[in-house]
Amino acid sequence: AKEDRFFTTLPAICSYLTILRMKRLFFIFILLGPATLCIYARHIKGGEISYIDLGPGATAGTQRYEIMLRLFLECNASGQQLDPEANIGIFRSINETTIPGSPFIFPLVADDFINLTSPNPCISSPSAVCYRLRIYKRIVDLPIEPGGYSLVFQRCCRINGLINLSPNGNIGSSYTCRMGGSDVLGTQRNSSPAFAIKDTVLICQYRPFNLDFSAEDPEGDSLSYEFCDAYTASQGGGGGLINPVPPSQ
């Protein structure tokens, strides 16, 4: 059996789902916990890249995908903290070279606010918890590639003071999705899994809590979790990188 991989990242841990079936997929989801807003670009809490396989592209030997980037921000983010578009680099996984047209510009298609709907009962007067979710989406035709592709969006910065990072200030993030290639998929279509979580969470110190990190795969692949490290990105400055680099760099 072949395996797909589906990643999840928290501030202190990173887990990925191993998907057993006749295909290979890598899907990244990074969600950083709530924190006080920092000046300039340190407003992004996390993000994910996913894709839907729409079938053959307009040109022979290509496949068409709807690719989506979801970014979670502070609700009071404003001005240059709100990118009107996002640059996503697409690299051949086998040698990490860019494909023609990369990086691709993804327009903003949605801007929503997510408020905590079910606070933990241990909190008598819960504080307001809010995230701003901005969605960037585009349809791209990609040549059928034996080794598949890596999709990367990079931006500064993570929140300062994360205890599991060293250094832990002015650090960027990479949100990455790896598509399986024809050497694993053959002629099969394959879309990325999706996490069930659609809400925020507020927890009490030293109290147990439940957070639904289940996921569903459109093709019915089985999913399991494993631990891994998170990716970083360039330090300093603000805004998304115009030319993202592969995660290995």
PDB file of C-alpha atoms in Angstrom:
ATOM      1  CA  ALA A   1       0.000   0.000   0.000  1.00  0.00           C
ATOM      2  CA  LYS A   2       1.093   3.547  -0.672  1.00  0.00           C
ATOM      3  CA  GLU A   3       0.751   6.321   1.893  1.00  0.00           C
ATOM      4  CA  ASP A   4      -0.512   9.897   1.924  1.00  0.00           C
ATOM      5  CA  ARG A   5       0.567  12.336   4.626  1.00  0.00           C
ATOM      6  CA  PHE A   6      -1.597  14.989   6.218  1.00  0.00           C
ATOM      7  CA  PHE A   7       0.106  17.434   8.627  1.00  0.00           C
ATOM      8  CA  THR A   8      -1.168  19.336  11.685  1.00  0.00           C
ATOM      9  CA  THR A   9       0.858  21.840  13.696  1.00  0.00           C
ATOM     10  CA  LEU A  10       0.276  23.326  17.177  1.00  0.00           C
ATOM     11  CA  PRO A  11       2.636  25.676  19.100  1.00  0.00           C
ATOM     12  CA  ALA A  12       4.165  22.861  21.155  1.00  0.00           C
ATOM     13  CA  ILE A  13       3.572  19.821  18.943  1.00  0.00           C
ATOM     14  CA  CYS A  14       3.209  18.921  15.295  1.00  0.00           C
ATOM     15  CA  SER A  15       1.387  15.830  14.152  1.00  0.00           C
ATOM     16  CA  TYR A  16       0.739  14.421  10.746  1.00  0.00           C
ATOM     17  CA  LEU A  17      -1.785  11.958   9.472  1.00  0.00           C
ATOM     18  CA  THR A  18      -0.543   8.987   7.522  1.00  0.00           C
ATOM     19  CA  ILE A  19      -3.077   8.003   4.917  1.00  0.00           C
ATOM     20  CA  LEU A  20      -2.895   4.460   3.620  1.00  0.00           C
ATOM     21  CA  ARG A  21      -4.202   3.831   0.134  1.00  0.00           C
ATOM     22  CA  MET A  22      -3.024   3.796  -3.494  1.00  0.00           C
ATOM     23  CA  LYS A  23      -1.854   7.400  -3.557  1.00  0.00           C
ATOM     24  CA  ARG A  24       0.388   9.917  -1.835  1.00  0.00           C
ATOM     25  CA  LEU A  25      -0.624  13.344  -0.536  1.00  0.00           C
ATOM     26  CA  PHE A  26       0.838  15.830   1.894  1.00  0.00           C
ATOM     27  CA  PHE A  27      -1.450  18.394   3.465  1.00  0.00           C
ATOM     28  CA  ILE A  28      -0.282  21.024   5.937  1.00  0.00           C
ATOM     29  CA  PHE A  29      -2.385  22.675   8.589  1.00  0.00           C
ATOM     30  CA  ILE A  30      -0.777  25.026  11.098  1.00  0.00           C
ATOM     31  CA  LEU A  31      -2.851  26.509  13.923  1.00  0.00           C
ATOM     32  CA  LEU A  32      -1.185  28.679  16.527  1.00  0.00           C
ATOM     33  CA  GLY A  33      -2.930  29.422  19.827  1.00  0.00           C
ATOM     34  CA  PRO A  34      -4.451  32.796  20.773  1.00  0.00           C
ATOM     35  CA  ALA A  35      -2.062  35.542  21.887  1.00  0.00           C
ATOM     36  CA  THR A  36      -1.943  39.293  22.310  1.00  0.00           C
ATOM     37  CA  LEU A  37      -1.604  41.182  19.047  1.00  0.00           C
ATOM     38  CA  CYS A  38       1.976  42.263  18.326  1.00  0.00           C
ATOM     39  CA  ILE A  39       2.930  45.288  16.278  1.00  0.00           C
ATOM     40  CA  TYR A  40       3.179  45.099  12.470  1.00  0.00           C
ATOM     41  CA  ALA A  41       2.846  41.609  10.979  1.00  0.00           C
ATOM     42  CA  ARG A  42       2.626  39.352  14.049  1.00  0.00           C
ATOM     43  CA  HIS A  43      -1.106  38.899  13.698  1.00  0.00           C
ATOM     44  CA  ILE A  44      -1.327  35.584  11.867  1.00  0.00           C
ATOM     45  CA  LYS A  45      -2.269  32.627  14.070  1.00  0.00           C
ATOM     46  CA  GLY A  46      -2.100  29.846  11.502  1.00  0.00           C
ATOM     47  CA  GLY A  47      -3.185  28.603   8.121  1.00  0.00           C
ATOM     48  CA  GLU A  48      -3.607  25.700   5.748  1.00  0.00           C
ATOM     49  CA  ILE A  49      -3.379  24.883   2.047  1.00  0.00           C
ATOM     50  CA  SER A  50      -5.754  22.388   0.476  1.00  0.00           C
ATOM     51  CA  TYR A  51      -6.806  21.402  -3.022  1.00  0.00           C
ATOM     52  CA  ILE A  52      -9.574  19.732  -5.009  1.00  0.00           C
ATOM     53  CA  ASP A  53      -8.806  17.663  -8.111  1.00  0.00           C
ATOM     54  CA  LEU A  54     -11.200  18.895 -10.835  1.00  0.00           C
ATOM     55  CA  GLY A  55     -10.078  16.454 -13.523  1.00  0.00           C
ATOM     56  CA  PRO A  56      -8.131  16.920 -16.765  1.00  0.00           C
ATOM     57  CA  GLY A  57      -6.798  20.386 -17.566  1.00  0.00           C
ATOM     58  CA  ALA A  58      -7.309  22.391 -20.755  1.00  0.00           C
ATOM     59  CA  THR A  59      -4.069  21.053 -22.241  1.00  0.00           C
ATOM     60  CA  ALA A  60      -3.237  17.388 -22.792  1.00  0.00           C
ATOM     61  CA  GLY A  61      -1.052  15.949 -20.039  1.00  0.00           C
ATOM     62  CA  THR A  62      -2.291  18.384 -17.363  1.00  0.00           C
ATOM     63  CA  GLN A  63      -4.601  18.107 -14.370  1.00  0.00           C
ATOM     64  CA  ARG A  64      -6.823  20.926 -13.083  1.00  0.00           C
ATOM     65  CA  TYR A  65      -6.900  21.815  -9.380  1.00  0.00           C
ATOM     66  CA  GLU A  66      -8.777  24.298  -7.232  1.00  0.00           C
ATOM     67  CA  ILE A  67      -6.181  25.366  -4.668  1.00  0.00           C
ATOM     68  CA  MET A  68      -7.159  27.210  -1.486  1.00  0.00           C
ATOM     69  CA  LEU A  69      -5.156  28.997   1.221  1.00  0.00           C
ATOM     70  CA  ARG A  70      -6.899  29.716   4.543  1.00  0.00           C
ATOM     71  CA  LEU A  71      -5.228  32.190   6.929  1.00  0.00           C
ATOM     72  CA  PHE A  72      -6.325  32.750  10.538  1.00  0.00           C
ATOM     73  CA  LEU A  73      -5.695  36.300  11.804  1.00  0.00           C
ATOM     74  CA  GLU A  74      -6.422  38.517  14.787  1.00  0.00           C
ATOM     75  CA  CYS A  75      -9.893  40.010  14.360  1.00  0.00           C
ATOM     76  CA  ASN A  76      -8.512  43.542  14.697  1.00  0.00           C
ATOM     77  CA  ALA A  77      -5.872  43.097  11.975  1.00  0.00           C
ATOM     78  CA  SER A  78      -5.864  46.069   9.615  1.00  0.00           C
ATOM     79  CA  GLY A  79      -3.968  47.932   6.892  1.00  0.00           C
ATOM     80  CA  GLN A  80      -0.874  46.170   5.583  1.00  0.00           C
ATOM     81  CA  GLN A  81      -1.638  43.196   7.819  1.00  0.00           C
ATOM     82  CA  LEU A  82      -4.451  42.306   5.406  1.00  0.00           C
ATOM     83  CA  ASP A  83      -2.965  40.969   2.180  1.00  0.00           C
ATOM     84  CA  PRO A  84      -5.219  41.569  -0.866  1.00  0.00           C
ATOM     85  CA  GLU A  85      -3.587  38.578  -2.570  1.00  0.00           C
ATOM     86  CA  ALA A  86      -1.203  35.735  -1.730  1.00  0.00           C
ATOM     87  CA  ASN A  87       1.793  34.369  -3.616  1.00  0.00           C
ATOM     88  CA  ILE A  88       2.029  30.570  -3.621  1.00  0.00           C
ATOM     89  CA  GLY A  89       5.101  28.859  -5.009  1.00  0.00           C
ATOM     90  CA  ILE A  90       4.696  25.478  -6.731  1.00  0.00           C
ATOM     91  CA  PHE A  91       7.764  23.221  -6.866  1.00  0.00           C
ATOM     92  CA  ARG A  92       8.441  19.809  -8.358  1.00  0.00           C
ATOM     93  CA  SER A  93       8.884  17.568  -5.333  1.00  0.00           C
ATOM     94  CA  ILE A  94      11.576  15.438  -6.950  1.00  0.00           C
ATOM     95  CA  ASN A  95      14.126  18.291  -7.229  1.00  0.00           C
ATOM     96  CA  GLU A  96      12.359  21.361  -5.738  1.00  0.00           C
ATOM     97  CA  THR A  97      12.549  23.350  -8.977  1.00  0.00           C
ATOM     98  CA  THR A  98       9.772  25.829  -9.728  1.00  0.00           C
ATOM     99  CA  ILE A  99       7.285  25.254 -12.520  1.00  0.00           C
ATOM    100  CA  PRO A 100       6.593  27.912 -15.185  1.00  0.00           C
ATOM    101  CA  GLY A 101       4.408  30.692 -13.811  1.00  0.00           C
ATOM    102  CA  SER A 102       5.430  30.146 -10.179  1.00  0.00           C
ATOM    103  CA  PRO A 103       4.796  31.863  -7.850  1.00  0.00           C
ATOM    104  CA  PHE A 104       1.097  32.099  -8.644  1.00  0.00           C
ATOM    105  CA  ILE A 105      -0.982  35.037  -7.398  1.00  0.00           C
ATOM    106  CA  PHE A 106      -4.093  33.977  -5.478  1.00  0.00           C
ATOM    107  CA  PRO A 107      -6.857  36.588  -5.040  1.00  0.00           C
ATOM    108  CA  LEU A 108      -8.764  37.068  -1.805  1.00  0.00           C
ATOM    109  CA  VAL A 109     -12.222  35.472  -2.182  1.00  0.00           C
ATOM    110  CA  ALA A 110     -13.617  35.534   1.383  1.00  0.00           C
ATOM    111  CA  ASP A 111     -13.110  37.394   4.655  1.00  0.00           C
ATOM    112  CA  ASP A 112     -15.021  36.010   7.652  1.00  0.00           C
ATOM    113  CA  PHE A 113     -14.969  36.310  11.446  1.00  0.00           C
ATOM    114  CA  ILE A 114     -15.105  33.226  13.684  1.00  0.00           C
ATOM    115  CA  ASN A 115     -16.237  33.685  17.296  1.00  0.00           C
ATOM    116  CA  LEU A 116     -16.094  31.109  20.074  1.00  0.00           C
ATOM    117  CA  THR A 117     -19.503  29.430  20.239  1.00  0.00           C
ATOM    118  CA  SER A 118     -19.073  26.807  23.009  1.00  0.00           C
ATOM    119  CA  PRO A 119     -16.683  27.939  25.786  1.00  0.00           C
ATOM    120  CA  ASN A 120     -15.388  25.398  28.297  1.00  0.00           C
ATOM    121  CA  PRO A 121     -17.834  25.045  31.247  1.00  0.00           C
ATOM    122  CA  CYS A 122     -14.932  25.683  33.662  1.00  0.00           C
ATOM    123  CA  ILE A 123     -14.969  29.351  32.565  1.00  0.00           C
ATOM    124  CA  SER A 124     -17.729  31.284  34.330  1.00  0.00           C
ATOM    125  CA  SER A 125     -17.310  34.531  32.387  1.00  0.00           C
ATOM    126  CA  PRO A 126     -15.415  33.649  29.197  1.00  0.00           C
ATOM    127  CA  SER A 127     -13.547  36.386  27.373  1.00  0.00           C
ATOM    128  CA  ALA A 128     -14.397  37.067  23.764  1.00  0.00           C
ATOM    129  CA  VAL A 129     -12.372  34.847  21.432  1.00  0.00           C
ATOM    130  CA  CYS A 130     -12.337  35.790  17.773  1.00  0.00           C
ATOM    131  CA  TYR A 131     -10.404  34.870  14.654  1.00  0.00           C
ATOM    132  CA  ARG A 132     -10.524  36.435  11.243  1.00  0.00           C
ATOM    133  CA  LEU A 133     -10.437  33.887   8.436  1.00  0.00           C
ATOM    134  CA  ARG A 134      -9.275  35.091   5.021  1.00  0.00           C
ATOM    135  CA  ILE A 135      -9.465  32.709   2.075  1.00  0.00           C
ATOM    136  CA  TYR A 136      -7.419  32.886  -1.134  1.00  0.00           C
ATOM    137  CA  LYS A 137      -8.368  30.632  -4.023  1.00  0.00           C
ATOM    138  CA  ARG A 138      -7.385  29.951  -7.611  1.00  0.00           C
ATOM    139  CA  ILE A 139      -7.788  27.254 -10.290  1.00  0.00           C
ATOM    140  CA  VAL A 140      -4.474  26.057 -11.736  1.00  0.00           C
ATOM    141  CA  ASP A 141      -3.669  23.523 -14.472  1.00  0.00           C
ATOM    142  CA  LEU A 142      -0.537  21.525 -13.575  1.00  0.00           C
ATOM    143  CA  PRO A 143       1.433  19.157 -15.846  1.00  0.00           C
ATOM    144  CA  ILE A 144       1.129  15.551 -14.686  1.00  0.00           C
ATOM    145  CA  GLU A 145       4.373  15.023 -12.767  1.00  0.00           C
ATOM    146  CA  PRO A 146       5.713  11.601 -11.623  1.00  0.00           C
ATOM    147  CA  GLY A 147       7.020  12.952  -8.314  1.00  0.00           C
ATOM    148  CA  GLY A 148       4.192  15.400  -7.623  1.00  0.00           C
ATOM    149  CA  TYR A 149       4.404  18.955  -6.326  1.00  0.00           C
ATOM    150  CA  SER A 150       5.019  21.008  -3.179  1.00  0.00           C
ATOM    151  CA  LEU A 151       2.897  24.136  -2.667  1.00  0.00           C
ATOM    152  CA  VAL A 152       4.293  26.802  -0.334  1.00  0.00           C
ATOM    153  CA  PHE A 153       3.036  30.075   1.168  1.00  0.00           C
ATOM    154  CA  GLN A 154       5.388  31.946   3.508  1.00  0.00           C
ATOM    155  CA  ARG A 155       4.852  34.969   5.700  1.00  0.00           C
ATOM    156  CA  CYS A 156       6.283  36.800   8.684  1.00  0.00           C
ATOM    157  CA  CYS A 157       5.565  36.469  11.539  1.00  0.00           C
ATOM    158  CA  ARG A 158       4.593  34.033  14.242  1.00  0.00           C
ATOM    159  CA  ILE A 159       3.647  35.458  17.624  1.00  0.00           C
ATOM    160  CA  ASN A 160       6.616  36.248  19.871  1.00  0.00           C
ATOM    161  CA  GLY A 161       7.541  34.268  22.976  1.00  0.00           C
ATOM    162  CA  LEU A 162       6.615  30.721  21.920  1.00  0.00           C
ATOM    163  CA  ILE A 163       8.410  28.569  24.490  1.00  0.00           C
ATOM    164  CA  ASN A 164       9.167  25.732  22.061  1.00  0.00           C
ATOM    165  CA  LEU A 165      11.027  27.950  19.559  1.00  0.00           C
ATOM    166  CA  SER A 166      14.586  29.227  19.852  1.00  0.00           C
ATOM    167  CA  PRO A 167      14.962  32.015  18.907  1.00  0.00           C
ATOM    168  CA  ASN A 168      11.300  32.755  19.561  1.00  0.00           C
ATOM    169  CA  GLY A 169      10.868  36.239  18.129  1.00  0.00           C
ATOM    170  CA  ASN A 170      10.386  37.592  14.621  1.00  0.00           C
ATOM    171  CA  ILE A 171      10.049  34.085  13.106  1.00  0.00           C
ATOM    172  CA  GLY A 172       8.146  33.436   9.903  1.00  0.00           C
ATOM    173  CA  SER A 173       5.914  30.502   8.986  1.00  0.00           C
ATOM    174  CA  SER A 174       5.594  28.212   5.985  1.00  0.00           C
ATOM    175  CA  TYR A 175       2.241  26.690   5.049  1.00  0.00           C
ATOM    176  CA  THR A 176       2.788  23.740   2.736  1.00  0.00           C
ATOM    177  CA  CYS A 177       0.824  21.153   0.803  1.00  0.00           C
ATOM    178  CA  ARG A 178       2.419  18.281  -1.125  1.00  0.00           C
ATOM    179  CA  MET A 179       0.555  16.719  -4.027  1.00  0.00           C
ATOM    180  CA  GLY A 180       1.130  13.122  -4.978  1.00  0.00           C
ATOM    181  CA  GLY A 181       2.484  12.374  -8.450  1.00  0.00           C
ATOM    182  CA  SER A 182       1.603   9.909 -11.175  1.00  0.00           C
ATOM    183  CA  ASP A 183       4.190   7.398  -9.942  1.00  0.00           C
ATOM    184  CA  VAL A 184       1.870   6.807  -6.972  1.00  0.00           C
ATOM    185  CA  LEU A 185      -1.531   7.949  -8.220  1.00  0.00           C
ATOM    186  CA  GLY A 186      -1.384   6.511 -11.711  1.00  0.00           C
ATOM    187  CA  THR A 187      -4.488   7.854 -13.457  1.00  0.00           C
ATOM    188  CA  GLN A 188      -6.506   8.252 -10.235  1.00  0.00           C
ATOM    189  CA  ARG A 189      -7.840  11.616  -9.102  1.00  0.00           C
ATOM    190  CA  ASN A 190      -6.915  12.761  -5.610  1.00  0.00           C
ATOM    191  CA  SER A 191      -8.034  15.696  -3.448  1.00  0.00           C
ATOM    192  CA  SER A 192      -6.658  16.682  -0.048  1.00  0.00           C
ATOM    193  CA  PRO A 193      -8.395  15.710   3.224  1.00  0.00           C
ATOM    194  CA  ALA A 194     -10.147  18.352   5.312  1.00  0.00           C
ATOM    195  CA  PHE A 195     -10.130  18.894   9.077  1.00  0.00           C
ATOM    196  CA  ALA A 196     -13.486  18.860  10.858  1.00  0.00           C
ATOM    197  CA  ILE A 197     -12.571  21.735  13.202  1.00  0.00           C
ATOM    198  CA  LYS A 198     -14.370  24.956  12.247  1.00  0.00           C
ATOM    199  CA  ASP A 199     -14.418  26.749  15.592  1.00  0.00           C
ATOM    200  CA  THR A 200     -12.048  28.390  18.078  1.00  0.00           C
ATOM    201  CA  VAL A 201     -11.264  26.967  21.523  1.00  0.00           C
ATOM    202  CA  LEU A 202     -10.727  28.470  24.996  1.00  0.00           C
ATOM    203  CA  ILE A 203      -9.283  26.200  27.706  1.00  0.00           C
ATOM    204  CA  CYS A 204      -8.636  26.320  31.459  1.00  0.00           C
ATOM    205  CA  GLN A 205      -5.151  25.795  32.899  1.00  0.00           C
ATOM    206  CA  TYR A 206      -4.618  22.287  34.318  1.00  0.00           C
ATOM    207  CA  ARG A 207      -8.071  21.186  33.095  1.00  0.00           C
ATOM    208  CA  PRO A 208      -8.680  18.469  30.496  1.00  0.00           C
ATOM    209  CA  PHE A 209     -10.282  19.519  27.218  1.00  0.00           C
ATOM    210  CA  ASN A 210     -11.333  18.000  23.919  1.00  0.00           C
ATOM    211  CA  LEU A 211     -10.457  19.449  20.507  1.00  0.00           C
ATOM    212  CA  ASP A 212     -11.789  17.688  17.424  1.00  0.00           C
ATOM    213  CA  PHE A 213      -8.857  17.187  15.051  1.00  0.00           C
ATOM    214  CA  SER A 214     -10.543  14.526  12.995  1.00  0.00           C
ATOM    215  CA  ALA A 215     -10.320  14.784   9.221  1.00  0.00           C
ATOM    216  CA  GLU A 216     -12.216  13.382   6.270  1.00  0.00           C
ATOM    217  CA  ASP A 217     -10.710  12.292   2.964  1.00  0.00           C
ATOM    218  CA  PRO A 218     -12.874  12.626  -0.181  1.00  0.00           C
ATOM    219  CA  GLU A 219     -11.560   9.318  -1.548  1.00  0.00           C
ATOM    220  CA  GLY A 220     -12.137   7.482   1.726  1.00  0.00           C
ATOM    221  CA  ASP A 221      -8.461   7.070   2.666  1.00  0.00           C
ATOM    222  CA  SER A 222      -7.753   5.936   6.239  1.00  0.00           C
ATOM    223  CA  LEU A 223      -6.072   8.551   8.448  1.00  0.00           C
ATOM    224  CA  SER A 224      -3.664   8.229  11.403  1.00  0.00           C
ATOM    225  CA  TYR A 225      -1.541  10.693  13.407  1.00  0.00           C
ATOM    226  CA  GLU A 226       2.198  11.012  13.942  1.00  0.00           C
ATOM    227  CA  PHE A 227       4.542  13.685  15.367  1.00  0.00           C
ATOM    228  CA  CYS A 228       6.825  15.945  13.289  1.00  0.00           C
ATOM    229  CA  ASP A 229       8.483  19.377  13.323  1.00  0.00           C
ATOM    230  CA  ALA A 230       6.974  22.598  11.988  1.00  0.00           C
ATOM    231  CA  TYR A 231       8.492  24.644   9.144  1.00  0.00           C
ATOM    232  CA  THR A 232       9.863  28.162   9.550  1.00  0.00           C
ATOM    233  CA  ALA A 233      10.300  30.965   7.012  1.00  0.00           C
ATOM    234  CA  SER A 234      12.395  34.103   6.588  1.00  0.00           C
ATOM    235  CA  GLN A 235      12.730  36.355   9.610  1.00  0.00           C
ATOM    236  CA  GLY A 236      11.962  40.042   9.874  1.00  0.00           C
ATOM    237  CA  GLY A 237       9.790  42.388   7.912  1.00  0.00           C
ATOM    238  CA  GLY A 238       6.120  41.785   7.203  1.00  0.00           C
ATOM    239  CA  GLY A 239       3.803  40.532   4.508  1.00  0.00           C
ATOM    240  CA  GLY A 240       3.916  37.396   2.428  1.00  0.00           C
ATOM    241  CA  LEU A 241       7.112  36.499   0.582  1.00  0.00           C
ATOM    242  CA  ILE A 242       6.925  37.368  -3.113  1.00  0.00           C
ATOM    243  CA  ASN A 243       9.026  34.336  -4.028  1.00  0.00           C
ATOM    244  CA  PRO A 244       8.457  31.486  -1.548  1.00  0.00           C
ATOM    245  CA  VAL A 245      11.175  28.822  -1.269  1.00  0.00           C
ATOM    246  CA  PRO A 246      10.780  25.059  -0.748  1.00  0.00           C
ATOM    247  CA  PRO A 247      10.347  23.936   2.893  1.00  0.00           C
ATOM    248  CA  SER A 248      13.793  22.292   2.908  1.00  0.00           C
ATOM    249  CA  GLN A 249      15.361  25.742   2.442  1.00  0.00           C
TER     250      GLN A 249
END
